[in-house]
Amino acid sequence: MGEALRVPQESSPPSWAGTALRPVPRPWGVRRAADDLVELVEVGKEFVSAAGGTIRALDGITLSVGAGSLCLVRGPSGSGKTTLLQLIAALKRPTRGRIRIDGCELTRLSEDRLAPLRRRAVGFVFQSPLLIPGASALANVMLPALPDPSWNGDLKPRARALLALVGLADREREPVERLSGGERQRVGIARALLQDPRILLADEPTAHLDPEGSKEILDLLDEQRRGGRAVIVASHDPLLRESPRFDRVFDLRAGRVAAEERRR
């Protein structure tokens, strides 16, 4: 399926040197070098119901995830899996607690400072890839970055390299509605990697796929872990739940971490 986008060691030249997959600048500035790319401390999230009551989606979540980790968040529907990923991705703000992503504490950032971090620190793979019908696979990978003038002429070569990475080099001009479900999800993964995030989140990425398609997606996510990213997957797919590839498994129940299993 191709090689992962690897984080180079200082003793050797970057594997992406001279290619379209060199690192993307991080405009928010990482304030410290840390093993833990994701840190949550006593994080809670509440919503107001239609009846005016309070819905507690997450309650006292404390966890950390380091570079090169592949973690699974599992639990029944309504346990808070999607809300947890949305908080890590800075798509929602917590009601209480602290969240640190790639060296920056999200809860202290204004919306103006949060926006570039949201775009570039975290890649998000949605349950349904949310692709634009009528547009090609290549255009769908590039679309999120088109408003950013800093790309100049680098955008298309990088998008093409990412489609090759996920095994779709020969499908880049194909309208996305002509792709299979597994191919569309791979386009979604390529799009999530466009900004070279150190953290990759995937929300039920195999929900609409057959076992073979699910295995292909798991292979891709595992490659990204081995390339140095922190990868967090939320799923109730039995194939993922039973996979030995995950370093850690978090069991969510009623918005809390009911159990944590460390496999490595």
mmCIF file of C-alpha atoms in Angstrom, residues 151-263:
data_model
loop_
_atom_site.group_PDB
_atom_site.id
_atom_site.type_symbol
_atom_site.label_atom_id
_atom_site.label_comp_id
_atom_site.label_asym_id
_atom_site.label_seq_id
_atom_site.Cartn_x
_atom_site.Cartn_y
_atom_site.Cartn_z
ATOM 1 C CA TRP A 151 1.017 26.335 -0.460
ATOM 2 C CA ASN A 152 1.988 28.092 -3.722
ATOM 3 C CA GLY A 153 2.777 25.348 -6.258
ATOM 4 C CA ASP A 154 3.320 22.552 -3.729
ATOM 5 C CA LEU A 155 -0.288 21.507 -3.224
ATOM 6 C CA LYS A 156 -0.973 19.340 -6.279
ATOM 7 C CA PRO A 157 2.320 17.371 -6.129
ATOM 8 C CA ARG A 158 1.717 16.594 -2.452
ATOM 9 C CA ALA A 159 -1.905 15.548 -3.064
ATOM 10 C CA ARG A 160 -0.784 13.243 -5.873
ATOM 11 C CA ALA A 161 1.934 11.731 -3.688
ATOM 12 C CA LEU A 162 -0.609 11.056 -0.944
ATOM 13 C CA LEU A 163 -3.018 9.359 -3.347
ATOM 14 C CA ALA A 164 -0.118 7.155 -4.437
ATOM 15 C CA LEU A 165 0.620 6.465 -0.770
ATOM 16 C CA VAL A 166 -2.912 5.107 -0.235
ATOM 17 C CA GLY A 167 -2.829 3.098 -3.483
ATOM 18 C CA LEU A 168 -4.939 5.391 -5.676
ATOM 19 C CA ALA A 169 -2.384 6.868 -8.068
ATOM 20 C CA ASP A 170 -4.300 5.482 -11.044
ATOM 21 C CA ARG A 171 -7.642 6.852 -9.778
ATOM 22 C CA GLU A 172 -6.736 10.492 -9.092
ATOM 23 C CA ARG A 173 -8.859 11.873 -11.963
ATOM 24 C CA GLU A 174 -11.848 9.670 -11.202
ATOM 25 C CA PRO A 175 -14.987 11.402 -9.856
ATOM 26 C CA VAL A 176 -15.369 10.210 -6.282
ATOM 27 C CA GLU A 177 -18.872 8.834 -6.837
ATOM 28 C CA ARG A 178 -17.325 6.217 -9.150
ATOM 29 C CA LEU A 179 -15.015 4.940 -6.422
ATOM 30 C CA SER A 180 -15.805 2.033 -4.130
ATOM 31 C CA GLY A 181 -16.506 2.622 -0.447
ATOM 32 C CA GLY A 182 -12.997 1.550 0.494
ATOM 33 C CA GLU A 183 -11.457 3.790 -2.161
ATOM 34 C CA ARG A 184 -13.483 6.777 -0.946
ATOM 35 C CA GLN A 185 -12.309 6.193 2.597
ATOM 36 C CA ARG A 186 -8.708 6.056 1.344
ATOM 37 C CA VAL A 187 -9.259 9.435 -0.331
ATOM 38 C CA GLY A 188 -10.429 10.654 3.078
ATOM 39 C CA ILE A 189 -7.218 9.401 4.679
ATOM 40 C CA ALA A 190 -5.094 11.104 1.998
ATOM 41 C CA ARG A 191 -6.982 14.351 2.627
ATOM 42 C CA ALA A 192 -6.440 14.033 6.386
ATOM 43 C CA LEU A 193 -2.674 13.683 5.792
ATOM 44 C CA LEU A 194 -2.404 16.677 3.448
ATOM 45 C CA GLN A 195 -1.213 19.103 6.133
ATOM 46 C CA ASP A 196 1.315 16.585 7.523
ATOM 47 C CA PRO A 197 -0.359 16.272 10.949
ATOM 48 C CA ARG A 198 1.457 14.583 13.800
ATOM 49 C CA ILE A 199 -1.896 13.319 15.088
ATOM 50 C CA LEU A 200 -4.371 11.311 13.021
ATOM 51 C CA LEU A 201 -7.903 10.672 14.296
ATOM 52 C CA ALA A 202 -10.340 8.232 12.684
ATOM 53 C CA ASP A 203 -14.010 8.061 13.684
ATOM 54 C CA GLU A 204 -15.558 4.689 12.748
ATOM 55 C CA PRO A 205 -13.422 4.550 9.564
ATOM 56 C CA THR A 206 -14.571 1.023 8.652
ATOM 57 C CA ALA A 207 -18.276 1.393 9.477
ATOM 58 C CA HIS A 208 -19.482 0.978 5.877
ATOM 59 C CA LEU A 209 -16.824 -1.436 4.609
ATOM 60 C CA ASP A 210 -16.610 -5.183 4.158
ATOM 61 C CA PRO A 211 -13.897 -7.136 6.039
ATOM 62 C CA GLU A 212 -11.374 -6.808 3.202
ATOM 63 C CA GLY A 213 -11.936 -3.061 2.956
ATOM 64 C CA SER A 214 -11.663 -2.754 6.738
ATOM 65 C CA LYS A 215 -8.328 -4.572 6.707
ATOM 66 C CA GLU A 216 -6.983 -2.215 4.029
ATOM 67 C CA ILE A 217 -7.922 0.826 6.131
ATOM 68 C CA LEU A 218 -6.358 -0.713 9.251
ATOM 69 C CA ASP A 219 -3.173 -1.374 7.245
ATOM 70 C CA LEU A 220 -3.017 2.292 6.242
ATOM 71 C CA LEU A 221 -3.580 3.525 9.785
ATOM 72 C CA ASP A 222 -0.928 1.144 11.101
ATOM 73 C CA GLU A 223 1.531 2.464 8.500
ATOM 74 C CA GLN A 224 0.980 5.978 9.799
ATOM 75 C CA ARG A 225 1.649 4.846 13.365
ATOM 76 C CA ARG A 226 4.879 3.198 12.249
ATOM 77 C CA GLY A 227 5.756 6.447 10.474
ATOM 78 C CA GLY A 228 5.750 8.283 13.821
ATOM 79 C CA ARG A 229 2.250 9.722 14.097
ATOM 80 C CA ALA A 230 -0.086 9.319 17.038
ATOM 81 C CA VAL A 231 -3.130 7.526 15.604
ATOM 82 C CA ILE A 232 -6.389 7.277 17.574
ATOM 83 C CA VAL A 233 -9.283 5.246 16.190
ATOM 84 C CA ALA A 234 -12.828 5.198 17.577
ATOM 85 C CA SER A 235 -14.718 2.094 16.518
ATOM 86 C CA HIS A 236 -17.020 -0.740 17.498
ATOM 87 C CA ASP A 237 -15.981 -2.814 14.446
ATOM 88 C CA PRO A 238 -15.206 -6.370 15.705
ATOM 89 C CA LEU A 239 -12.258 -6.625 13.286
ATOM 90 C CA LEU A 240 -10.646 -3.566 14.857
ATOM 91 C CA ARG A 241 -11.627 -4.489 18.418
ATOM 92 C CA GLU A 242 -9.910 -7.844 18.091
ATOM 93 C CA SER A 243 -6.838 -6.638 16.208
ATOM 94 C CA PRO A 244 -3.514 -7.098 18.034
ATOM 95 C CA ARG A 245 -2.039 -4.070 16.241
ATOM 96 C CA PHE A 246 -3.325 -1.534 18.757
ATOM 97 C CA ASP A 247 -0.840 -0.496 21.455
ATOM 98 C CA ARG A 248 -3.565 0.643 23.833
ATOM 99 C CA VAL A 249 -7.316 0.229 24.096
ATOM 100 C CA PHE A 250 -9.581 2.632 25.988
ATOM 101 C CA ASP A 251 -13.043 1.375 26.952
ATOM 102 C CA LEU A 252 -15.550 4.232 27.243
ATOM 103 C CA ARG A 253 -18.731 3.807 29.247
ATOM 104 C CA ALA A 254 -21.135 6.691 29.938
ATOM 105 C CA GLY A 255 -18.491 9.252 29.086
ATOM 106 C CA ARG A 256 -15.754 7.828 31.311
ATOM 107 C CA VAL A 257 -12.725 5.610 30.718
ATOM 108 C CA ALA A 258 -13.977 2.419 32.325
ATOM 109 C CA ALA A 259 -10.851 0.428 31.492
ATOM 110 C CA GLU A 260 -7.502 0.828 29.740
ATOM 111 C CA GLU A 261 -5.518 -2.019 28.223
ATOM 112 C CA ARG A 262 -1.829 -1.572 27.407
ATOM 113 C CA ARG A 263 -0.684 -4.155 24.892
#
